Coordinates of C-alpha atoms in Angstrom, one line a residue:
X103 CA 35.9 -28.2 63.9
X104 CA 37.8 -25.3 62.6
X105 CA 39.7 -22.8 64.7
X106 CA 40.7 -19.5 63.0
X107 CA 44.5 -18.9 63.1
X108 CA 44.1 -15.3 63.8
X109 CA 41.7 -16.2 66.9
X110 CA 44.5 -18.3 68.2
X111 CA 46.9 -15.8 67.8
X112 CA 44.9 -13.1 69.4
X113 CA 43.9 -15.2 72.2
X114 CA 47.7 -16.2 72.9
X115 CA 48.5 -12.6 73.0
X116 CA 45.9 -12.0 75.6
X117 CA 46.7 -15.0 77.7
X118 CA 50.5 -14.4 77.6
X119 CA 52.1 -11.5 76.3
X120 CA 55.5 -13.2 75.7
X121 CA 56.9 -13.1 72.2
X122 CA 58.3 -16.7 72.4
X123 CA 56.2 -19.1 70.2
X124 CA 55.9 -22.7 71.0
X125 CA 53.8 -25.6 69.8
X126 CA 52.8 -26.4 73.3
X127 CA 51.5 -22.8 73.9
X128 CA 49.6 -22.9 70.6
X129 CA 48.0 -26.3 71.4
X130 CA 47.0 -25.2 74.8
X131 CA 45.4 -22.2 73.4
X132 CA 43.4 -24.2 70.7
X133 CA 42.3 -26.5 73.5
X134 CA 40.8 -23.5 75.4
X135 CA 39.1 -22.2 72.4
X136 CA 37.5 -25.4 71.7
X137 CA 36.6 -25.9 75.3
X138 CA 35.0 -22.5 75.3
X139 CA 33.2 -23.2 72.1
X140 CA 34.9 -20.7 70.1
X141 CA 35.2 -22.6 66.9
X142 CA 33.3 -22.9 63.7
X143 CA 32.2 -26.2 61.7
X144 CA 33.5 -26.9 58.4
X145 CA 31.1 -26.4 55.4
X146 CA 30.9 -29.3 52.8
X147 CA 28.8 -28.4 49.8
X148 CA 26.6 -31.1 48.6
X149 CA 24.2 -31.7 45.4
X150 CA 24.1 -29.1 42.8
X151 CA 26.7 -26.9 44.7
X152 CA 29.3 -29.6 44.3
X153 CA 28.6 -29.6 40.5
X154 CA 28.9 -25.8 40.5
X155 CA 32.1 -25.9 42.0
X156 CA 33.5 -28.6 39.9
X157 CA 32.4 -26.7 36.8
X158 CA 33.9 -23.5 38.2
X159 CA 37.4 -25.1 38.8
X160 CA 37.2 -26.7 35.1
X161 CA 36.3 -23.4 33.6
X162 CA 39.1 -21.9 35.3
X163 CA 41.7 -24.3 34.2
X164 CA 40.3 -24.1 30.5
X165 CA 40.6 -20.3 30.7
X166 CA 44.3 -20.6 31.9
X167 CA 45.1 -22.9 29.3
X168 CA 43.4 -20.7 26.7
X169 CA 45.6 -18.0 27.7
X170 CA 48.7 -19.9 27.7
X171 CA 48.1 -21.2 24.3
X172 CA 47.3 -17.8 22.9
X173 CA 50.4 -16.3 24.3
X174 CA 52.4 -19.2 22.8
X175 CA 50.8 -18.7 19.4
X176 CA 51.4 -15.0 19.5
X177 CA 55.0 -15.7 20.4
X178 CA 55.4 -17.9 17.7
X179 CA 53.9 -15.7 15.1
X180 CA 56.3 -12.8 16.3
X181 CA 59.4 -15.1 16.2
X182 CA 58.6 -16.5 12.8
X183 CA 56.6 -13.9 11.1
X184 CA 59.4 -12.9 8.7
X185 CA 59.5 -16.5 7.4
X186 CA 55.7 -16.6 6.8
X187 CA 55.7 -13.3 5.0
X188 CA 58.6 -14.5 2.7
X189 CA 56.6 -17.5 1.7
X190 CA 53.1 -16.3 1.5
X191 CA 52.2 -13.7 -1.1
X192 CA 50.9 -10.5 0.3
X193 CA 47.0 -10.2 0.4
X194 CA 46.3 -13.8 1.2
X195 CA 44.7 -14.2 4.6
X196 CA 46.8 -16.4 6.9
X197 CA 44.0 -17.5 8.8
X198 CA 40.4 -18.1 7.9

């Protein structure tokens, strides 16, 4: 079971307009929400949806790594471009 924190906060304000916050008050509010059936169940994907989720996470990680490495290479090229140009004759491509 999942109880939305915003719902807990709003219900607590309706029940008791006191600005004080306490774990006892929060637990009582959550218990009342569960008793009244104002909760949702968690969604656990299965089958192909798990594979799609894992592929999406993997793609995000690869894209972040790609951006990080591209930025690192560009930084190196800017930092050491003078030494590359002094060694390489002009007109020869640096990268194929």
